[in-house]
């Protein structure tokens, strides 16, 4: 049996088992019909990815499938998050047909952006009722303009437009659509659930990869005739990558950082009492399988910030922290637990080479930033002083998104980048703190999104913005803004509805 077929059998088997357990909890938020439709869509897209002989056939087939599914989905951005990590992010150049070298490099995720998000922005009436341009919009669009102008220093206008367009598809479009087209508490719960369902599948896949030393999704990518390396060992185990191949286990771990916050957002009422433990254990196991300390720290930040921003801080810390402590102590008495202890940040003694490399990156990069402080240097990778950072694969991995921003776009670019997220978090925090008791559930969701966004911002200090990572933080930022706008609007109550109807009657009488 070919390797891609054997890998698919494992993925499909794990998916069916997990979906059997997930379907009951999902029933609190969506109908059984919608759940079956989402599952079928995910299976079709995944199956096509494993068995199509090349990228272009895969992309064309899956684009057609997604377009058909969109016609049956009420909250269309949900399908974007449902399918975002379904297949690896492998790029192929779109040829320029003799006019230019190539148009741009497309991958599966960009295909989703073009098929799902772009039509929403261009042709669909937005749902949030918000008019005008917000401060977040201004900061993001200014950042986009800066990228375009700074790229002109070292490249052609065509290449600068290409890079700006890719950022538009990767960052601006997910933020714009999710911040405006997810406009009700029901919609935001639906979108969050759409992201969580496939992540519950990826978690046991990650554990399988770690234990069996077999990267399942690398088989699908190899079927597209592309050469990749997906085997990164640590402490005698394989660092799982799942569908995050070929960008590495930290990118895979970032899925579970977001999932940890999203699971908190849905953990109220009956869902908190039934099967919430199953979701937590699943997410923690996937996070563990990446063997990546950055996502571990980020997930801890998510839980800590959620506890610290709500009532009964001590009670919550004991309720949720004590089981984690007990589990950690139980693991310590096993050989596997000893390996995990050695990988823990600050106290572990394994993977010291990565720590020394990060220190070297910081020292060299700060010297380069000092030479180009305001607007950076787009060609920083070619500078002689940066060559000491070239790794065995022939690349320079900055392993810090903020340093990468300062290197490429200077402190001005870094300031715009950081200011955008600061404004998003500040407005969300103010909104949920002002929410009354009658909006406790919306405030709970807002706190979970706040913690998720903050956790991602901590994590990207340990990794470059590669693979799915920028898609995640721009999308979560969009949901944060959507939740802020919901809390800023007056809740729809019987009193509000009566007042609105009275006002409408007066306008009709006045017009008559």
mmCIF file of C-alpha atoms in Angstrom, residues 91-381:
data_model
loop_
_atom_site.group_PDB
_atom_site.id
_atom_site.type_symbol
_atom_site.label_atom_id
_atom_site.label_comp_id
_atom_site.label_asym_id
_atom_site.label_seq_id
_atom_site.Cartn_x
_atom_site.Cartn_y
_atom_site.Cartn_z
ATOM 1 C CA UNK A 91 3.440 27.209 -2.069
ATOM 2 C CA UNK A 92 3.479 26.961 -5.863
ATOM 3 C CA UNK A 93 4.216 29.886 -8.204
ATOM 4 C CA UNK A 94 1.420 31.073 -10.488
ATOM 5 C CA UNK A 95 3.140 31.570 -13.871
ATOM 6 C CA UNK A 96 3.271 35.036 -15.437
ATOM 7 C CA UNK A 97 2.568 33.725 -18.964
ATOM 8 C CA UNK A 98 5.581 35.512 -20.424
ATOM 9 C CA UNK A 99 4.570 38.965 -19.140
ATOM 10 C CA UNK A 100 6.250 38.709 -15.731
ATOM 11 C CA UNK A 101 8.226 35.921 -14.044
ATOM 12 C CA UNK A 102 5.295 34.845 -11.884
ATOM 13 C CA UNK A 103 2.164 36.441 -10.450
ATOM 14 C CA UNK A 104 2.531 35.274 -6.839
ATOM 15 C CA UNK A 105 3.088 32.110 -4.840
ATOM 16 C CA UNK A 106 -0.201 30.473 -3.940
ATOM 17 C CA UNK A 107 -0.890 27.819 -1.335
ATOM 18 C CA UNK A 108 -3.940 26.040 0.054
ATOM 19 C CA UNK A 109 -4.617 28.734 2.670
ATOM 20 C CA UNK A 110 -4.413 31.559 0.105
ATOM 21 C CA UNK A 111 -6.866 29.598 -2.023
ATOM 22 C CA UNK A 112 -9.295 29.596 0.904
ATOM 23 C CA UNK A 113 -8.816 33.336 1.348
ATOM 24 C CA UNK A 114 -9.579 33.972 -2.332
ATOM 25 C CA UNK A 115 -12.569 31.627 -2.442
ATOM 26 C CA UNK A 116 -14.205 32.388 0.930
ATOM 27 C CA UNK A 117 -13.037 35.745 2.289
ATOM 28 C CA UNK A 118 -12.524 37.918 -0.782
ATOM 29 C CA UNK A 119 -16.105 37.469 -2.126
ATOM 30 C CA UNK A 120 -17.448 38.230 1.354
ATOM 31 C CA UNK A 121 -15.590 41.519 1.469
ATOM 32 C CA UNK A 122 -16.496 42.526 -2.089
ATOM 33 C CA UNK A 123 -20.051 41.331 -2.568
ATOM 34 C CA UNK A 124 -21.716 40.599 0.777
ATOM 35 C CA UNK A 125 -23.361 43.162 2.995
ATOM 36 C CA UNK A 126 -21.545 43.214 6.310
ATOM 37 C CA UNK A 127 -23.464 42.212 9.395
ATOM 38 C CA UNK A 128 -22.120 44.299 12.275
ATOM 39 C CA UNK A 129 -23.812 47.590 11.367
ATOM 40 C CA UNK A 130 -20.557 49.445 12.046
ATOM 41 C CA UNK A 131 -19.959 52.378 9.738
ATOM 42 C CA UNK A 132 -16.799 54.286 9.107
ATOM 43 C CA UNK A 133 -13.177 53.392 9.714
ATOM 44 C CA UNK A 134 -11.929 52.402 13.159
ATOM 45 C CA UNK A 135 -8.523 53.081 14.663
ATOM 46 C CA UNK A 136 -7.629 49.421 14.170
ATOM 47 C CA UNK A 137 -8.429 49.753 10.459
ATOM 48 C CA UNK A 138 -6.263 52.862 10.166
ATOM 49 C CA UNK A 139 -3.297 51.207 11.862
ATOM 50 C CA UNK A 140 -3.557 48.059 9.770
ATOM 51 C CA UNK A 141 -3.943 49.901 6.459
ATOM 52 C CA UNK A 142 -1.074 52.225 7.359
ATOM 53 C CA UNK A 143 1.051 49.184 8.083
ATOM 54 C CA UNK A 144 0.091 47.739 4.674
ATOM 55 C CA UNK A 145 1.064 51.002 2.950
ATOM 56 C CA UNK A 146 4.378 51.047 4.823
ATOM 57 C CA UNK A 147 5.141 47.507 3.653
ATOM 58 C CA UNK A 148 4.482 48.519 0.055
ATOM 59 C CA UNK A 149 6.644 51.656 0.225
ATOM 60 C CA UNK A 150 9.553 50.059 2.073
ATOM 61 C CA UNK A 151 9.676 47.119 -0.310
ATOM 62 C CA UNK A 152 10.178 49.587 -3.156
ATOM 63 C CA UNK A 153 13.646 50.382 -1.798
ATOM 64 C CA UNK A 154 15.101 47.035 -2.744
ATOM 65 C CA UNK A 155 12.807 45.573 -5.375
ATOM 66 C CA UNK A 156 10.588 46.419 -8.349
ATOM 67 C CA UNK A 157 7.129 47.918 -8.066
ATOM 68 C CA UNK A 158 5.715 44.606 -9.343
ATOM 69 C CA UNK A 159 7.415 42.647 -6.570
ATOM 70 C CA UNK A 160 6.362 45.211 -3.975
ATOM 71 C CA UNK A 161 2.748 44.927 -5.144
ATOM 72 C CA UNK A 162 3.055 41.153 -4.975
ATOM 73 C CA UNK A 163 4.282 41.211 -1.374
ATOM 74 C CA UNK A 164 1.628 43.718 -0.348
ATOM 75 C CA UNK A 165 -1.105 41.660 -2.000
ATOM 76 C CA UNK A 166 0.022 38.547 -0.136
ATOM 77 C CA UNK A 167 -0.123 40.442 3.162
ATOM 78 C CA UNK A 168 -3.582 41.676 2.183
ATOM 79 C CA UNK A 169 -4.752 38.067 1.695
ATOM 80 C CA UNK A 170 -2.999 36.777 4.806
ATOM 81 C CA UNK A 171 -3.669 39.583 7.288
ATOM 82 C CA UNK A 172 -5.996 42.350 6.134
ATOM 83 C CA UNK A 173 -8.658 40.098 4.627
ATOM 84 C CA UNK A 174 -9.075 37.667 7.573
ATOM 85 C CA UNK A 175 -9.167 40.582 10.016
ATOM 86 C CA UNK A 176 -11.612 42.614 7.933
ATOM 87 C CA UNK A 177 -14.058 39.767 7.304
ATOM 88 C CA UNK A 178 -14.044 38.257 10.798
ATOM 89 C CA UNK A 179 -14.356 41.654 12.483
ATOM 90 C CA UNK A 180 -17.382 42.653 10.405
ATOM 91 C CA UNK A 181 -19.242 39.524 9.344
ATOM 92 C CA UNK A 182 -19.366 37.808 12.742
ATOM 93 C CA UNK A 183 -21.857 40.080 14.430
ATOM 94 C CA UNK A 184 -23.876 38.071 16.980
ATOM 95 C CA UNK A 185 -23.005 35.879 19.986
ATOM 96 C CA UNK A 186 -24.429 32.872 18.129
ATOM 97 C CA UNK A 187 -22.239 33.600 15.110
ATOM 98 C CA UNK A 188 -19.056 33.967 17.128
ATOM 99 C CA UNK A 189 -19.711 30.705 18.970
ATOM 100 C CA UNK A 190 -20.306 29.005 15.627
ATOM 101 C CA UNK A 191 -17.034 30.325 14.199
ATOM 102 C CA UNK A 192 -15.109 29.290 17.315
ATOM 103 C CA UNK A 193 -16.595 25.787 17.196
ATOM 104 C CA UNK A 194 -15.673 25.506 13.506
ATOM 105 C CA UNK A 195 -12.031 26.019 14.438
ATOM 106 C CA UNK A 196 -12.157 23.614 17.388
ATOM 107 C CA UNK A 197 -13.682 20.586 15.652
ATOM 108 C CA UNK A 198 -10.704 19.826 13.374
ATOM 109 C CA UNK A 199 -8.202 20.748 16.117
ATOM 110 C CA UNK A 200 -9.699 17.958 18.243
ATOM 111 C CA UNK A 201 -8.689 15.646 15.393
ATOM 112 C CA UNK A 202 -5.168 17.046 15.038
ATOM 113 C CA UNK A 203 -4.381 16.488 18.737
ATOM 114 C CA UNK A 204 -4.394 12.639 18.681
ATOM 115 C CA UNK A 205 -2.716 12.799 15.269
ATOM 116 C CA UNK A 206 0.090 14.732 16.955
ATOM 117 C CA UNK A 207 0.354 12.146 19.744
ATOM 118 C CA UNK A 208 0.456 9.362 17.145
ATOM 119 C CA UNK A 209 3.250 11.127 15.229
ATOM 120 C CA UNK A 210 5.248 11.702 18.401
ATOM 121 C CA UNK A 211 5.028 8.086 19.555
ATOM 122 C CA UNK A 212 5.244 6.307 16.182
ATOM 123 C CA UNK A 213 7.854 8.665 14.678
ATOM 124 C CA UNK A 214 5.787 9.051 11.506
ATOM 125 C CA UNK A 215 4.763 12.422 10.027
ATOM 126 C CA UNK A 216 1.390 11.618 8.492
ATOM 127 C CA UNK A 217 0.747 14.820 6.550
ATOM 128 C CA UNK A 218 4.230 14.745 5.031
ATOM 129 C CA UNK A 219 2.914 11.840 2.968
ATOM 130 C CA UNK A 220 0.181 14.044 1.505
ATOM 131 C CA UNK A 221 2.689 16.754 0.612
ATOM 132 C CA UNK A 222 5.073 14.221 -0.918
ATOM 133 C CA UNK A 223 2.185 13.163 -3.145
ATOM 134 C CA UNK A 224 2.352 16.646 -4.703
ATOM 135 C CA UNK A 225 5.942 15.880 -5.807
ATOM 136 C CA UNK A 226 7.460 18.410 -3.418
ATOM 137 C CA UNK A 227 10.520 17.788 -1.273
ATOM 138 C CA UNK A 228 10.116 18.561 2.429
ATOM 139 C CA UNK A 229 11.609 17.564 5.763
ATOM 140 C CA UNK A 230 9.160 16.937 8.610
ATOM 141 C CA UNK A 231 11.219 14.905 11.059
ATOM 142 C CA UNK A 232 12.583 16.953 13.972
ATOM 143 C CA UNK A 233 13.484 14.840 17.001
ATOM 144 C CA UNK A 234 13.779 16.062 20.571
ATOM 145 C CA UNK A 235 14.478 14.034 23.713
ATOM 146 C CA UNK A 236 14.206 10.793 21.735
ATOM 147 C CA UNK A 237 10.707 11.621 20.451
ATOM 148 C CA UNK A 238 9.419 13.043 17.175
ATOM 149 C CA UNK A 239 8.155 16.608 17.475
ATOM 150 C CA UNK A 240 4.690 16.355 15.940
ATOM 151 C CA UNK A 241 3.810 18.716 13.092
ATOM 152 C CA UNK A 242 0.499 17.320 11.814
ATOM 153 C CA UNK A 243 -0.910 19.553 9.053
ATOM 154 C CA UNK A 244 1.627 22.273 9.967
ATOM 155 C CA UNK A 245 4.262 20.533 7.861
ATOM 156 C CA UNK A 246 6.722 21.842 6.654
ATOM 157 C CA UNK A 247 6.812 24.857 9.005
ATOM 158 C CA UNK A 248 7.483 22.923 12.142
ATOM 159 C CA UNK A 249 6.152 21.848 15.538
ATOM 160 C CA UNK A 250 5.885 25.376 16.986
ATOM 161 C CA UNK A 251 3.363 26.218 14.269
ATOM 162 C CA UNK A 252 1.509 23.000 15.111
ATOM 163 C CA UNK A 253 1.540 23.945 18.796
ATOM 164 C CA UNK A 254 0.095 27.365 17.983
ATOM 165 C CA UNK A 255 -3.144 25.683 16.890
ATOM 166 C CA UNK A 256 -3.632 24.423 20.433
ATOM 167 C CA UNK A 257 -2.800 27.782 21.982
ATOM 168 C CA UNK A 258 -5.768 29.224 20.092
ATOM 169 C CA UNK A 259 -7.857 26.143 20.842
ATOM 170 C CA UNK A 260 -7.179 26.504 24.577
ATOM 171 C CA UNK A 261 -8.649 30.013 24.561
ATOM 172 C CA UNK A 262 -11.510 29.067 22.267
ATOM 173 C CA UNK A 263 -12.424 26.131 24.485
ATOM 174 C CA UNK A 264 -12.664 28.508 27.433
ATOM 175 C CA UNK A 265 -14.954 30.747 25.371
ATOM 176 C CA UNK A 266 -17.423 27.873 24.923
ATOM 177 C CA UNK A 267 -17.164 26.550 28.492
ATOM 178 C CA UNK A 268 -20.309 27.898 30.065
ATOM 179 C CA UNK A 269 -23.530 26.288 31.221
ATOM 180 C CA UNK A 270 -24.083 22.680 30.254
ATOM 181 C CA UNK A 271 -20.916 22.460 28.166
ATOM 182 C CA UNK A 272 -18.814 23.288 31.232
ATOM 183 C CA UNK A 273 -20.478 20.471 33.153
ATOM 184 C CA UNK A 274 -20.501 17.874 30.370
ATOM 185 C CA UNK A 275 -17.443 16.798 28.449
ATOM 186 C CA UNK A 276 -15.390 19.923 29.086
ATOM 187 C CA UNK A 277 -12.728 17.696 30.620
ATOM 188 C CA UNK A 278 -12.509 15.797 27.327
ATOM 189 C CA UNK A 279 -11.789 18.987 25.399
ATOM 190 C CA UNK A 280 -9.128 20.126 27.855
ATOM 191 C CA UNK A 281 -7.301 16.800 27.860
ATOM 192 C CA UNK A 282 -7.422 16.654 24.063
ATOM 193 C CA UNK A 283 -5.982 20.148 23.673
ATOM 194 C CA UNK A 284 -3.257 19.545 26.271
ATOM 195 C CA UNK A 285 -2.229 16.292 24.578
ATOM 196 C CA UNK A 286 -1.901 18.031 21.209
ATOM 197 C CA UNK A 287 0.038 20.869 22.792
ATOM 198 C CA UNK A 288 2.339 18.370 24.491
ATOM 199 C CA UNK A 289 2.994 16.442 21.264
ATOM 200 C CA UNK A 290 4.614 19.464 19.624
ATOM 201 C CA UNK A 291 7.406 19.357 22.256
ATOM 202 C CA UNK A 292 7.672 23.129 21.796
ATOM 203 C CA UNK A 293 8.197 25.377 24.779
ATOM 204 C CA UNK A 294 6.933 28.574 23.160
ATOM 205 C CA UNK A 295 3.364 27.259 22.736
ATOM 206 C CA UNK A 296 3.476 25.776 26.248
ATOM 207 C CA UNK A 297 4.283 29.163 27.739
ATOM 208 C CA UNK A 298 1.646 30.839 25.545
ATOM 209 C CA UNK A 299 -1.053 28.366 26.631
ATOM 210 C CA UNK A 300 -0.145 29.000 30.271
ATOM 211 C CA UNK A 301 -0.529 32.741 29.611
ATOM 212 C CA UNK A 302 -3.977 32.125 28.103
ATOM 213 C CA UNK A 303 -5.221 30.298 31.200
ATOM 214 C CA UNK A 304 -3.534 32.702 33.617
ATOM 215 C CA UNK A 305 -4.945 35.837 31.989
ATOM 216 C CA UNK A 306 -8.420 34.367 31.831
ATOM 217 C CA UNK A 307 -8.324 33.548 35.541
ATOM 218 C CA UNK A 308 -6.863 36.923 36.498
ATOM 219 C CA UNK A 309 -9.428 38.961 34.548
ATOM 220 C CA UNK A 310 -12.464 37.374 36.153
ATOM 221 C CA UNK A 311 -14.095 37.061 39.571
ATOM 222 C CA UNK A 312 -13.086 34.481 42.202
ATOM 223 C CA UNK A 313 -9.455 34.420 41.099
ATOM 224 C CA UNK A 314 -8.247 32.235 43.968
ATOM 225 C CA UNK A 315 -11.067 29.726 43.608
ATOM 226 C CA UNK A 316 -10.478 29.406 39.885
ATOM 227 C CA UNK A 317 -6.729 29.035 40.335
ATOM 228 C CA UNK A 318 -7.254 26.150 42.771
ATOM 229 C CA UNK A 319 -9.984 24.524 40.681
ATOM 230 C CA UNK A 320 -7.998 24.522 37.439
ATOM 231 C CA UNK A 321 -4.422 24.696 38.655
ATOM 232 C CA UNK A 322 -4.568 21.830 41.165
ATOM 233 C CA UNK A 323 -5.456 19.117 38.586
ATOM 234 C CA UNK A 324 -2.610 20.322 36.371
ATOM 235 C CA UNK A 325 -0.190 20.138 39.305
ATOM 236 C CA UNK A 326 -1.344 16.619 40.210
ATOM 237 C CA UNK A 327 -1.001 15.463 36.608
ATOM 238 C CA UNK A 328 2.489 16.973 36.403
ATOM 239 C CA UNK A 329 3.593 15.188 39.577
ATOM 240 C CA UNK A 330 2.221 11.878 38.269
ATOM 241 C CA UNK A 331 4.135 12.318 35.014
ATOM 242 C CA UNK A 332 7.374 13.004 36.846
ATOM 243 C CA UNK A 333 7.549 9.426 38.132
ATOM 244 C CA UNK A 334 7.545 8.070 34.544
ATOM 245 C CA UNK A 335 10.439 8.123 32.033
ATOM 246 C CA UNK A 336 8.245 10.085 29.632
ATOM 247 C CA UNK A 337 7.510 12.659 32.322
ATOM 248 C CA UNK A 338 11.224 13.096 33.007
ATOM 249 C CA UNK A 339 11.770 13.948 29.344
ATOM 250 C CA UNK A 340 8.967 16.503 29.406
ATOM 251 C CA UNK A 341 10.372 18.033 32.608
ATOM 252 C CA UNK A 342 13.709 18.458 30.877
ATOM 253 C CA UNK A 343 11.984 20.381 28.074
ATOM 254 C CA UNK A 344 10.178 22.844 30.318
ATOM 255 C CA UNK A 345 11.241 26.474 29.858
ATOM 256 C CA UNK A 346 13.447 28.050 32.510
ATOM 257 C CA UNK A 347 13.918 24.800 34.484
ATOM 258 C CA UNK A 348 14.588 22.150 31.816
ATOM 259 C CA UNK A 349 18.042 21.194 30.613
ATOM 260 C CA UNK A 350 17.237 19.756 27.170
ATOM 261 C CA UNK A 351 17.408 21.579 23.821
ATOM 262 C CA UNK A 352 19.991 24.022 25.145
ATOM 263 C CA UNK A 353 21.257 24.527 21.595
ATOM 264 C CA UNK A 354 18.026 26.324 20.686
ATOM 265 C CA UNK A 355 18.461 28.672 23.647
ATOM 266 C CA UNK A 356 22.016 29.553 22.611
ATOM 267 C CA UNK A 357 20.880 30.152 19.035
ATOM 268 C CA UNK A 358 18.137 32.513 20.229
ATOM 269 C CA UNK A 359 20.683 34.458 22.250
ATOM 270 C CA UNK A 360 22.919 34.720 19.184
ATOM 271 C CA UNK A 361 19.963 35.911 17.060
ATOM 272 C CA UNK A 362 19.170 38.607 19.591
ATOM 273 C CA UNK A 363 22.745 39.883 19.827
ATOM 274 C CA UNK A 364 23.334 40.016 16.066
ATOM 275 C CA UNK A 365 19.878 41.391 15.219
ATOM 276 C CA UNK A 366 20.025 44.246 17.714
ATOM 277 C CA UNK A 367 23.295 45.408 16.141
ATOM 278 C CA UNK A 368 21.688 45.411 12.681
ATOM 279 C CA UNK A 369 18.572 47.201 13.959
ATOM 280 C CA UNK A 370 20.817 49.881 15.457
ATOM 281 C CA UNK A 371 22.264 50.522 11.973
ATOM 282 C CA UNK A 372 18.809 50.812 10.329
ATOM 283 C CA UNK A 373 16.604 51.967 13.231
ATOM 284 C CA UNK A 374 13.667 53.764 11.610
ATOM 285 C CA UNK A 375 12.713 51.761 8.537
ATOM 286 C CA UNK A 376 14.923 48.678 8.697
ATOM 287 C CA UNK A 377 16.446 46.907 5.721
ATOM 288 C CA UNK A 378 14.298 44.697 3.495
ATOM 289 C CA UNK A 379 17.412 42.780 2.436
ATOM 290 C CA UNK A 380 18.617 42.122 5.986
ATOM 291 C CA UNK A 381 19.178 38.425 5.219
#
